[in-house]
CSV table of C-alpha atoms and ligand atoms in Angstrom, one decimal:
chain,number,residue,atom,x,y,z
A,1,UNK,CA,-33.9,-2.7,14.6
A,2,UNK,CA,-29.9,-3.2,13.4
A,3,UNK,CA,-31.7,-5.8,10.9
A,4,UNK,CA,-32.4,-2.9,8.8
A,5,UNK,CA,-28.6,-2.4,7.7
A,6,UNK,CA,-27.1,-5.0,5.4
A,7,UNK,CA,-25.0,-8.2,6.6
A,8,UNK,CA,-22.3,-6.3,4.2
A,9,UNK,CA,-21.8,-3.6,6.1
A,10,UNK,CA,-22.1,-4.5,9.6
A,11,UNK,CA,-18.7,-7.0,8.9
A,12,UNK,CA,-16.7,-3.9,7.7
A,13,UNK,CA,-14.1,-3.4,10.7
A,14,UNK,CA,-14.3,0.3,11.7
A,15,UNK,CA,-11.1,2.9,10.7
A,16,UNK,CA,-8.9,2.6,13.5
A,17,UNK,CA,-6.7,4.8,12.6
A,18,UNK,CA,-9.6,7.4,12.5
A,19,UNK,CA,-10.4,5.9,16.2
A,20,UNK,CA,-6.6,6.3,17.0
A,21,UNK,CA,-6.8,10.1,16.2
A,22,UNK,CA,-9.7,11.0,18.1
A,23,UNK,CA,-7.7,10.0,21.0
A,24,UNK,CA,-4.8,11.8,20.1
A,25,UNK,CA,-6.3,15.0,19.8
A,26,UNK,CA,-4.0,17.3,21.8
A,27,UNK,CA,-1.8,19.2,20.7
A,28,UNK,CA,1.2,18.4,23.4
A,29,UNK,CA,1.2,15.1,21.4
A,30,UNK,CA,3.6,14.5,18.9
A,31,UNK,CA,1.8,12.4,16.8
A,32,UNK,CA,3.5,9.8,14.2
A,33,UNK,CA,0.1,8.3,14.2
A,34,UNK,CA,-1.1,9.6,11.0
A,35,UNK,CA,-0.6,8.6,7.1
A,36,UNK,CA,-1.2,12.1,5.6
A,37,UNK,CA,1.5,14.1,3.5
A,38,UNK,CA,2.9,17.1,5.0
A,39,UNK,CA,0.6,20.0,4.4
A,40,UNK,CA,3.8,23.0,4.3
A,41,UNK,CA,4.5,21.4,0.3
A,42,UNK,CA,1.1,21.7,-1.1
A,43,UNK,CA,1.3,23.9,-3.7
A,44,UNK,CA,-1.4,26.1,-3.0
A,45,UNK,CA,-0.5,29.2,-4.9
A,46,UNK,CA,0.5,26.7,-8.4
A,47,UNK,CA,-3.3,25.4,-7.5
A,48,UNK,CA,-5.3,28.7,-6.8
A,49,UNK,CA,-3.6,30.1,-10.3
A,50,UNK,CA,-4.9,26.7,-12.6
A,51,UNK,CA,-8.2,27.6,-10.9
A,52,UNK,CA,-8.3,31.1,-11.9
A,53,UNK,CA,-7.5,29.9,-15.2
A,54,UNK,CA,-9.9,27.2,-16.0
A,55,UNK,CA,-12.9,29.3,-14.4
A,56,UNK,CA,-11.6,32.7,-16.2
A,57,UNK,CA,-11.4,30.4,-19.4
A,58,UNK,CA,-13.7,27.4,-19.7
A,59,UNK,CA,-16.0,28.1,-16.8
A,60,UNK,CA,-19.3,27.0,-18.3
A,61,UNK,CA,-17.5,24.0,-19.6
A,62,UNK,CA,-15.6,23.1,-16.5
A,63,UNK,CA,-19.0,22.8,-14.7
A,64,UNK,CA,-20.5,20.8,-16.8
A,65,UNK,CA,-21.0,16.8,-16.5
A,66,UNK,CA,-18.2,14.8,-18.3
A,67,UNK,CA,-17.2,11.6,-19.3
A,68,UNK,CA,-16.3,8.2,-17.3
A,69,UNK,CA,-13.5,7.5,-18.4
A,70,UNK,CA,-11.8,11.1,-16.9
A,71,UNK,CA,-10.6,14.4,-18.6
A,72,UNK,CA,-8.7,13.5,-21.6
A,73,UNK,CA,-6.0,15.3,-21.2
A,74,UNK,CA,-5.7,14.3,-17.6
A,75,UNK,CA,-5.6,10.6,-18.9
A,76,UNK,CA,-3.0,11.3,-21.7
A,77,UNK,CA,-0.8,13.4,-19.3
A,78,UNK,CA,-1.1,10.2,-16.6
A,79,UNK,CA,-0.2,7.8,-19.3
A,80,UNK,CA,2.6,9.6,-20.6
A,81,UNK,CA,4.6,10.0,-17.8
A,82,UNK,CA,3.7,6.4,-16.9
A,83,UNK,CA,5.3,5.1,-20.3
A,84,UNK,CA,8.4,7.5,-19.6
A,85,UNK,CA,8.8,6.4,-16.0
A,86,UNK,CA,9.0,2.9,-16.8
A,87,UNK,CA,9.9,2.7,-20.6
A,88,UNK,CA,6.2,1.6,-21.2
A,89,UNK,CA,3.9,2.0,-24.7
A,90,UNK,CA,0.2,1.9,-22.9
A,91,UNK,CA,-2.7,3.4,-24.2
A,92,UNK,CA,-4.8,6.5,-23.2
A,93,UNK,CA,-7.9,3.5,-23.6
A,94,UNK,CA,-5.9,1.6,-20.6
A,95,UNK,CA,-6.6,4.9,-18.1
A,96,UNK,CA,-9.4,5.8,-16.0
A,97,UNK,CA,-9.8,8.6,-13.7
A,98,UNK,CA,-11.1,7.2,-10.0
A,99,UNK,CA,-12.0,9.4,-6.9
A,100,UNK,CA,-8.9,8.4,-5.5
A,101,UNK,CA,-7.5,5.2,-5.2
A,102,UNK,CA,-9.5,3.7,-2.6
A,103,UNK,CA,-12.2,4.3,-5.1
A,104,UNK,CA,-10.6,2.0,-7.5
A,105,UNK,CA,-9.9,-0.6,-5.0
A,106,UNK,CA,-13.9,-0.2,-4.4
A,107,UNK,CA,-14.5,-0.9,-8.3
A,108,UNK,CA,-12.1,-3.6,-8.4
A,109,UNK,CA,-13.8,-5.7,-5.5
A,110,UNK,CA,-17.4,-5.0,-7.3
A,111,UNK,CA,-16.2,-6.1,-10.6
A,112,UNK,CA,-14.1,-9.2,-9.6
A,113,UNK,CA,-15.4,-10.5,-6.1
A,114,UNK,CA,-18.4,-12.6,-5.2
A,115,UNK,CA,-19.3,-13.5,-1.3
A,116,UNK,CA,-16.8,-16.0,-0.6
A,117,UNK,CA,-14.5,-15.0,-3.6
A,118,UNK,CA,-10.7,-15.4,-2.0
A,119,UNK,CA,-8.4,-12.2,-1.9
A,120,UNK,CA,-4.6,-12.2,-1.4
A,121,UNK,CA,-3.1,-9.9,0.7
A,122,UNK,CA,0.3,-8.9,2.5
A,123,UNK,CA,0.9,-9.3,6.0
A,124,UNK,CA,1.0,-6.3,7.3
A,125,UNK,CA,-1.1,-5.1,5.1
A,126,UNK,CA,-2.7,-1.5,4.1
A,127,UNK,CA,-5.6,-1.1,6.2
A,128,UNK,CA,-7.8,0.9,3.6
A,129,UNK,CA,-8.0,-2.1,1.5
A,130,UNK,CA,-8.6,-4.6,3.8
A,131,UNK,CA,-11.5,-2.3,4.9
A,132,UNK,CA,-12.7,-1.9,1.2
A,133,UNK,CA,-12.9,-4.9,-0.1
A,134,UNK,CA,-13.9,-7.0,3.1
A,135,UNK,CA,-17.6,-5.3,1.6
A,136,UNK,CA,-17.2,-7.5,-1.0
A,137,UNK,CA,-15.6,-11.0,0.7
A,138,UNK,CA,-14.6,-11.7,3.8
A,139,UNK,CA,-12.4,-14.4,2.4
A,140,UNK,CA,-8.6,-13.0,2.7
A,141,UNK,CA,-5.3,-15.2,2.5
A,142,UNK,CA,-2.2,-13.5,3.7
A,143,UNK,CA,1.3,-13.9,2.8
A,144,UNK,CA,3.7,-12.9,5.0
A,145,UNK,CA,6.0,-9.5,3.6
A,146,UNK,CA,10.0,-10.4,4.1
A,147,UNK,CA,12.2,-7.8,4.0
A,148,UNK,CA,12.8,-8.5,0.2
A,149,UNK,CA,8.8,-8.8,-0.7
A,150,UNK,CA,6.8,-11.7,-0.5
A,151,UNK,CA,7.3,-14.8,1.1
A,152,UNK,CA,6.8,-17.0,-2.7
A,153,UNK,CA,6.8,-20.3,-1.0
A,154,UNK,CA,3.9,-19.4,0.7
A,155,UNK,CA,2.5,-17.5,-2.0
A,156,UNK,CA,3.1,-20.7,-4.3
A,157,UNK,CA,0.5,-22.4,-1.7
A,158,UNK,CA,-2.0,-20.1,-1.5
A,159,UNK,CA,-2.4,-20.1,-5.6
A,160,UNK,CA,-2.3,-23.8,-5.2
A,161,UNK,CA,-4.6,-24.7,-2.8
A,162,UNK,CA,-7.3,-21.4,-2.8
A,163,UNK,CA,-7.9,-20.5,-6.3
A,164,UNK,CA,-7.7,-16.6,-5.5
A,165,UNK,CA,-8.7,-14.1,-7.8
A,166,UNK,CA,-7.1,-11.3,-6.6
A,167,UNK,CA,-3.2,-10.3,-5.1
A,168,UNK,CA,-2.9,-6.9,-3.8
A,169,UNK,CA,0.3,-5.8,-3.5
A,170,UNK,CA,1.9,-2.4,-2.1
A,171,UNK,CA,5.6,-3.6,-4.0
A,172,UNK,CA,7.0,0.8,-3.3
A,173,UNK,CA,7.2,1.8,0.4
A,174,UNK,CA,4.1,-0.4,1.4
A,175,UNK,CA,1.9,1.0,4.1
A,176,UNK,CA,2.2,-0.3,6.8
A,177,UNK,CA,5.6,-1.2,6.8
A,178,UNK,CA,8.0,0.7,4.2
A,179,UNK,CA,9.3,-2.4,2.5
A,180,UNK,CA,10.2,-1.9,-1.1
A,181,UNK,CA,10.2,-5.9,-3.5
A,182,UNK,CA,13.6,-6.4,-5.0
A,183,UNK,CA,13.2,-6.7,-9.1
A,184,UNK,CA,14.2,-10.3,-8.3
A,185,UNK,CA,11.3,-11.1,-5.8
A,186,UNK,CA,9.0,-9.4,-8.3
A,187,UNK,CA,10.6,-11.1,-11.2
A,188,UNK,CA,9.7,-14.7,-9.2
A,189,UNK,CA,6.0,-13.4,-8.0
A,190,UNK,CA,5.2,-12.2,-12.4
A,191,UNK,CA,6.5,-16.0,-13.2
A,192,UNK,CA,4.2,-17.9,-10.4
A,193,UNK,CA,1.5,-15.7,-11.3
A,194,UNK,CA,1.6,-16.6,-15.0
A,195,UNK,CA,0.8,-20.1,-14.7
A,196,UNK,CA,-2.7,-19.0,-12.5
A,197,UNK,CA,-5.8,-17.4,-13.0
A,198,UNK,CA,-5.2,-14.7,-10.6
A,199,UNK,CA,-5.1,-11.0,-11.3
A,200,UNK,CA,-2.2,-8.7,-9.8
A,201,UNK,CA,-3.3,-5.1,-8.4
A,202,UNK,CA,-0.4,-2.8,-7.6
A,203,UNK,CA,-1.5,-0.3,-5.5
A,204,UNK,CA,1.6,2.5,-6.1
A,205,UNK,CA,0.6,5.9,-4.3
A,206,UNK,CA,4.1,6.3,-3.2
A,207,UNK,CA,6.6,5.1,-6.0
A,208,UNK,CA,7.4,8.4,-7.1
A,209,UNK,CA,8.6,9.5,-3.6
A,210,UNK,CA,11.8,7.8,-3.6
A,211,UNK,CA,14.8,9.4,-1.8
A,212,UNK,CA,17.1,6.8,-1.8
A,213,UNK,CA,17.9,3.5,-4.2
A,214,UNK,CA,17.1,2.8,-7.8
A,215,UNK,CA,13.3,2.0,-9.1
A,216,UNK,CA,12.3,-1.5,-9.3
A,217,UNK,CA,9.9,-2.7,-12.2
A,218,UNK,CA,6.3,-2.0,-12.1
A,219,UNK,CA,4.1,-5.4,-12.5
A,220,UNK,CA,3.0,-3.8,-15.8
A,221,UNK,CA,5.8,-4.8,-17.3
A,222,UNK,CA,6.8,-8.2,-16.1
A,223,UNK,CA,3.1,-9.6,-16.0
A,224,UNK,CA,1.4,-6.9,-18.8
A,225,UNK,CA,-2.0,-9.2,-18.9
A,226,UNK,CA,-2.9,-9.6,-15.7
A,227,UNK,CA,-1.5,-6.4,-13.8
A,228,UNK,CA,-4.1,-3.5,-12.7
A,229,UNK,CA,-1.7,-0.9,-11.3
A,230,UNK,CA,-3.5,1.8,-9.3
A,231,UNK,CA,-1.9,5.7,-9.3
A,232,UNK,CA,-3.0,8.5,-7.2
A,233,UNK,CA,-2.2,12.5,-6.7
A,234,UNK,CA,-3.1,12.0,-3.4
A,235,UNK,CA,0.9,12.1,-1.8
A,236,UNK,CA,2.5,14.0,-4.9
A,237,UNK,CA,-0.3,16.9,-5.4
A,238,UNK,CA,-2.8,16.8,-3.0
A,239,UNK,CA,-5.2,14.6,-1.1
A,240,UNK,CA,-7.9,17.2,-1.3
A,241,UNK,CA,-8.8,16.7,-5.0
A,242,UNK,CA,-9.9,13.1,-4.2
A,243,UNK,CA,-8.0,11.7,-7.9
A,244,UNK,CA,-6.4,8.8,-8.9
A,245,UNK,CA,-6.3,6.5,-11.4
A,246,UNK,CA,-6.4,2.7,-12.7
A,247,UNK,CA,-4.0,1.3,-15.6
A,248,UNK,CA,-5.8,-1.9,-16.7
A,249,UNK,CA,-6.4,-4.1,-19.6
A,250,UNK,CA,-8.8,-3.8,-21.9
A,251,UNK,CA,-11.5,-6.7,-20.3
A,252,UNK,CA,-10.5,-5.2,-17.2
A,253,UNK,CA,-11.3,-1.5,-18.2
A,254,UNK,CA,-14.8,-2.1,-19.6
A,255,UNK,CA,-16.2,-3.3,-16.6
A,256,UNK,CA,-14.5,-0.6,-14.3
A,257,UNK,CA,-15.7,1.3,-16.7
A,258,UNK,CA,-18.9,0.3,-15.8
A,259,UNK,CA,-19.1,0.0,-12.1
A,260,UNK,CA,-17.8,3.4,-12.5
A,261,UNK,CA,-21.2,4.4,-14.0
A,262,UNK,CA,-23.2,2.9,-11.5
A,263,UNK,CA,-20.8,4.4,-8.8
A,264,UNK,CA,-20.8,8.3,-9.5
A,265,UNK,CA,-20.7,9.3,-13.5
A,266,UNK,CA,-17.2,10.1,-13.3
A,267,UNK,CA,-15.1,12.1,-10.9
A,268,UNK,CA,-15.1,15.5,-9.7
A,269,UNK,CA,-14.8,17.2,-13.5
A,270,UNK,CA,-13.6,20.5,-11.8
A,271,UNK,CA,-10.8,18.8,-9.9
A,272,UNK,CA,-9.6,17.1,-12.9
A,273,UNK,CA,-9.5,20.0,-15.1
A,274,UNK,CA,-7.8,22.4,-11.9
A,275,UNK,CA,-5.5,19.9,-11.5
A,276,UNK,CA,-4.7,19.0,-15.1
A,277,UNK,CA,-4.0,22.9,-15.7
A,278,UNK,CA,-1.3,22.8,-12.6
A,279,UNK,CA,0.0,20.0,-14.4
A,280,UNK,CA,0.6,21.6,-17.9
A,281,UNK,CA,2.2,24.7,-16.1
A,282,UNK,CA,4.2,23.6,-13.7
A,283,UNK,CA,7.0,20.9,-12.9
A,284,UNK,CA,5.4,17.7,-11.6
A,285,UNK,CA,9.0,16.2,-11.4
A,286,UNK,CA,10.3,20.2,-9.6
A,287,UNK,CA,7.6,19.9,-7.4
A,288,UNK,CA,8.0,15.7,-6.2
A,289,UNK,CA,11.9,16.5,-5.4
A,290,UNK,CA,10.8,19.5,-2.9
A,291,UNK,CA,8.6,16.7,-0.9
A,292,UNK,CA,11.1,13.5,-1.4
A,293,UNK,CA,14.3,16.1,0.0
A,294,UNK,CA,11.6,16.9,3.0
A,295,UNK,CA,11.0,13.4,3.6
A,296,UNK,CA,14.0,11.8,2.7
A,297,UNK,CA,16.1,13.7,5.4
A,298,UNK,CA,12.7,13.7,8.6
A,299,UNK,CA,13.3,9.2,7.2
A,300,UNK,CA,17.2,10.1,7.8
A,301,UNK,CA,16.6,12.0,11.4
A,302,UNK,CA,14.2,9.2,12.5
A,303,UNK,CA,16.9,6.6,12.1
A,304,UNK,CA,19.3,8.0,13.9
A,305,UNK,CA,16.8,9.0,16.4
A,306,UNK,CA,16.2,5.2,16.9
A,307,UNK,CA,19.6,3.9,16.7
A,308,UNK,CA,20.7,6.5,18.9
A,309,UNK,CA,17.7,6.1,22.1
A,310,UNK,CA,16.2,2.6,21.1
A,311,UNK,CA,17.3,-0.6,22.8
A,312,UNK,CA,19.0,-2.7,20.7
A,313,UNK,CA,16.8,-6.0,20.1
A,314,UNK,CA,14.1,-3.4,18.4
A,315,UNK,CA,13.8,-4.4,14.9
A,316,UNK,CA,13.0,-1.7,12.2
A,317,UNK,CA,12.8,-1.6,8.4
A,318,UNK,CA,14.9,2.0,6.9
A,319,UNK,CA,12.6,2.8,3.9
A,320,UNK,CA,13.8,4.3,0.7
A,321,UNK,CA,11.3,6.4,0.0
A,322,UNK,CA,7.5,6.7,1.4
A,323,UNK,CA,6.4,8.0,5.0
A,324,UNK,CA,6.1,5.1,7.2
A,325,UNK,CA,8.7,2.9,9.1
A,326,UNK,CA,7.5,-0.2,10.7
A,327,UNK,CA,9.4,-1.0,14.2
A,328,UNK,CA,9.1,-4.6,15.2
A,329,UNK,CA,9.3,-5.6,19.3
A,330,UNK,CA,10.7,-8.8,20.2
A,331,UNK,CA,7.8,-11.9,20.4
A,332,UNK,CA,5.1,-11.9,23.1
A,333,UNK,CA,5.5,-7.9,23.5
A,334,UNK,CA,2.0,-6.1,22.8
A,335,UNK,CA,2.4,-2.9,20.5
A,336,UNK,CA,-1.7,-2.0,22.0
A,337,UNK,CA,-0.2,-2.0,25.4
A,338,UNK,CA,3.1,-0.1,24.5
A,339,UNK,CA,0.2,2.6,22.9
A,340,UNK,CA,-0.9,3.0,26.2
A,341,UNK,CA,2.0,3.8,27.9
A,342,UNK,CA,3.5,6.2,25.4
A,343,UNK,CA,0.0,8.2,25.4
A,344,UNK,CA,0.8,9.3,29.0
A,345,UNK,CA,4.1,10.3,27.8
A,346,UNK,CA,2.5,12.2,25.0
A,347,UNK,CA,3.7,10.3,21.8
A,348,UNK,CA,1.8,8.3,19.6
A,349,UNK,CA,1.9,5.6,16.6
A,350,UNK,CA,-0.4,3.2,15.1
A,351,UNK,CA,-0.5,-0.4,17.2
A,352,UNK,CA,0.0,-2.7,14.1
A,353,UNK,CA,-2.9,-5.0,14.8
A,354,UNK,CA,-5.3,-3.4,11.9
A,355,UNK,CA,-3.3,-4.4,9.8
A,356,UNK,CA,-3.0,-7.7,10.1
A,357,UNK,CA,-6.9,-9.5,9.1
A,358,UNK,CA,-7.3,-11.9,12.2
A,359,UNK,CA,-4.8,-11.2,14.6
A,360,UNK,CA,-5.0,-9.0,17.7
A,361,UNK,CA,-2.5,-7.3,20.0
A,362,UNK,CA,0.8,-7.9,18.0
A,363,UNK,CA,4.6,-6.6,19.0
A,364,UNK,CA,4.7,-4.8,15.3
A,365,UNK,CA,3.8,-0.6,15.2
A,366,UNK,CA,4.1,1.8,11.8
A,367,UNK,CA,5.7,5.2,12.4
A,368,UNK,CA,5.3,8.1,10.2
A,369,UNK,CA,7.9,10.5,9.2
A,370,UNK,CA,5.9,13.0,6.7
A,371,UNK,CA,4.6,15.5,9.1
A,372,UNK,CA,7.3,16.1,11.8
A,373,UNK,CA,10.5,18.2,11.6
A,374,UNK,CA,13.6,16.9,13.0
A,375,UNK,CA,13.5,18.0,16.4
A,376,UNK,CA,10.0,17.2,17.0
A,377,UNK,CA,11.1,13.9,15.4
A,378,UNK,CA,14.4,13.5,17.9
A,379,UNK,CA,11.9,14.5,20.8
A,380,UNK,CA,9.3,11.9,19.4
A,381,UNK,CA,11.6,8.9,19.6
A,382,UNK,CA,13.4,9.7,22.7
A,383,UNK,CA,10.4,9.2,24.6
A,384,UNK,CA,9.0,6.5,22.9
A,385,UNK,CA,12.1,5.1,23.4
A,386,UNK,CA,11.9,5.3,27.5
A,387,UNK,CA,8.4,3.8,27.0
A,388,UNK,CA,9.9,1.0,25.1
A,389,UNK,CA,12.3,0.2,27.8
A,390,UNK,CA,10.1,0.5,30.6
A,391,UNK,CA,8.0,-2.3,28.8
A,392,UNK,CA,10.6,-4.1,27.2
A,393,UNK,CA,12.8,-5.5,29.8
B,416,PMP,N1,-3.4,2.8,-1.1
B,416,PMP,C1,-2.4,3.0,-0.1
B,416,PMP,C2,-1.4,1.9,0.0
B,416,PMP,C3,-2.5,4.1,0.7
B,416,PMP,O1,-1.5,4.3,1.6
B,416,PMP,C4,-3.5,5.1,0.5
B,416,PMP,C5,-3.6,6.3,1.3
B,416,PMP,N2,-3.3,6.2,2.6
B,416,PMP,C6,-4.4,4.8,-0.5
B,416,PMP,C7,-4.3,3.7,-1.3
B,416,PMP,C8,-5.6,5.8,-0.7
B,416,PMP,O2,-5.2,6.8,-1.5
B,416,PMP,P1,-6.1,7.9,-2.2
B,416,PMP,O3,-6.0,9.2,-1.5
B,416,PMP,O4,-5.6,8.0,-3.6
B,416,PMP,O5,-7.5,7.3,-2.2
């Protein structure tokens, strides 16, 4: 009777991280399991004011179906403080309005990918798009993230020998592991990529959280032709809403443009319109320092946290902006079996094997910092420190 569901589906690896937090559901756990934003800086009031407006003012309209592409305004607002941010001159015509980015990373693989079409990815790697587009191929090459980006030797290979279509990239804070590429390692990856038939998709949902350090170059503009940079409110507004974006070029647009279509229409017009209205009457850049002073000083806590209770050959990255940290155990030790232990001891993170495409019970774990205060954190990492050393010898 499983014959009934589609080959495509049944080769989609399950959310573990959804697994993970059906196991973690008590509340003595302190949980650095999860990737969500801390809920205390939504703006909820800002938000329940641009609703009241756009219903009191433009409720028949706001209700009404819309176009593909996204809210017009949305898109020029997105655009604009895209060119600003990085001293950019795109188009409105180069934006379109996705249910979040995973959605776009769902229209990328139906526009580019056929079955055995080969996808580059980093290792680790964001889970959510290994998910997403292993619908589409199950053909992924991974290059291996240094501390300074990607490794380019090996990325020289992988262009060579497998013809990929696609590189997906997390260059800001990258989930899983909170490296940020140096404008030189992104500088050498633009110049490879030019001399291949291989599109670059920059997946940025946390650029703009930066607490520390100076911003690096978008792909945009050191590769303008073949860069598809995705954008999301998701960790500088609000999840909720479901919105993001794609910035692509023009060959690129009309056929997202069309998957779109044949996905959904266009997104949630209501959402778009709410959120466009906090937009135009509040301060986006007001409202990102609030979160990146949050996060920046629970990032500071949890490294002195470690370097205070953790044994010294435990390797970990110090991000300069984002909400994960990536903690590295030395060869042979399992981070599945560490998961175990620190579960008795009421602490939690996520094992890094689902974020690595064929490899299983790895000494590499990712650590958020978003959602707990400084004690909590302090508590947190003291006894996931004992755990480590009990395993750990
Ligand atoms: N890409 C990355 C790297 C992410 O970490 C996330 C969220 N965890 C997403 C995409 C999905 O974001 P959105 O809410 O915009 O769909």
């Amino acid at each position: 009777m499983n014959d009934i569901f589609s080959d495509r589906i049944k080769n989609v690896p399950k959310s573990f991280i959804r697994e993970i937090l059906k196991v973690i559901d008590d509340p003595e756990i302190i949980s650095f399991a999860g990737g969500l934003p801390n809920k205390d800086l939504f703006p909820v009031e800002e938000i329940r004011k641009a609703a009241d407006y756009q219903f009191d003012n433009f409720g028949k309209e706001v209700l009404q179906y819309s176009t593909t592409e996204g809210y017009l305004p949305l898109r020029q607002y997105i655009a604009d403080r895209f060119n600003k941010r990085n001293n950019l001159n795109i188009s409105v015509d180069e934006v379109l309005i996705t249910h979040g980015s995973q959605q776009a990373l769902d229209l990328i693989g139906k526009i580019f990918l056929n079955d055995e079409d080969c996808i580059v990815i980093e290792e680790p790697g964001y889970l959510g798009a290994i998910q997403c587009l292993s619908v589409f191929s199950k053909n992924f090459k991974t290059i291996k993230l240094n501390d300074d980006g990607l490794n380019l030797e090996e990325l020289e290979k992988i262009l060579e020998k497998y013809s990929p279509k696609l590189l997906y990239v997390v260059p800001n804070f990258q989930n899983p592991s909170g490296i940020t590429y140096t404008n030189q390692n992104r500088e050498e990856i633009a110049n490879i990529l030019k001399r291949y038939n291989t599109y670059l998709i920059e997946d940025d949902p946390y650029g703009e959280l930066r607490f520390e350090g100076e911003q690096a170059n978008t792909f945009k503009k050191l590769l303008p032709e073949k860069s598809i940079i995705l954008g999301s409110f998701s960790k500088i507004v609000a999840p909720g809403f479901r919105l993001g974006w794609v910035i692509a070029p023009k060959e690129v647009m009309s056929n997202l443009v069309i998957a779109k279509q044949a996905a959904d229409l266009h997104s949630n017009y209501v959402g778009q319109r709410i959120i466009y209205q906090f937009l135009k009457d509040n301060e986006l850049d007001k409202h990102i320092s609030k979160i990146k002073e949050r996060y920046g000083s629970q990032k500071r806590a949890m490294i002195e946290s470690i370097k205070k209770h953790f044994p010294k050959n435990i390797k970990y990255t110090n991000p300069e902006g984002g909400m994960f940290l990536w903690v590295t155990l030395p060869n042979n030790y399992s981070a599945m079996e560490l998961f175990e232990k620190t579960i008795k001891a009421k602490v939690a993170f996520v094992p890094g094997d689902p974020f690595y495409v064929n490899k299983t019970n790895v000494n590499t774990l990712r650590i958020n910092y978003s959602c707990s205060d400084e004690q909590t954190i302090e508590e947190g990492i003291k006894r996931l420190a004992s755990c480590i050393k009990e395993l750990v010898v």
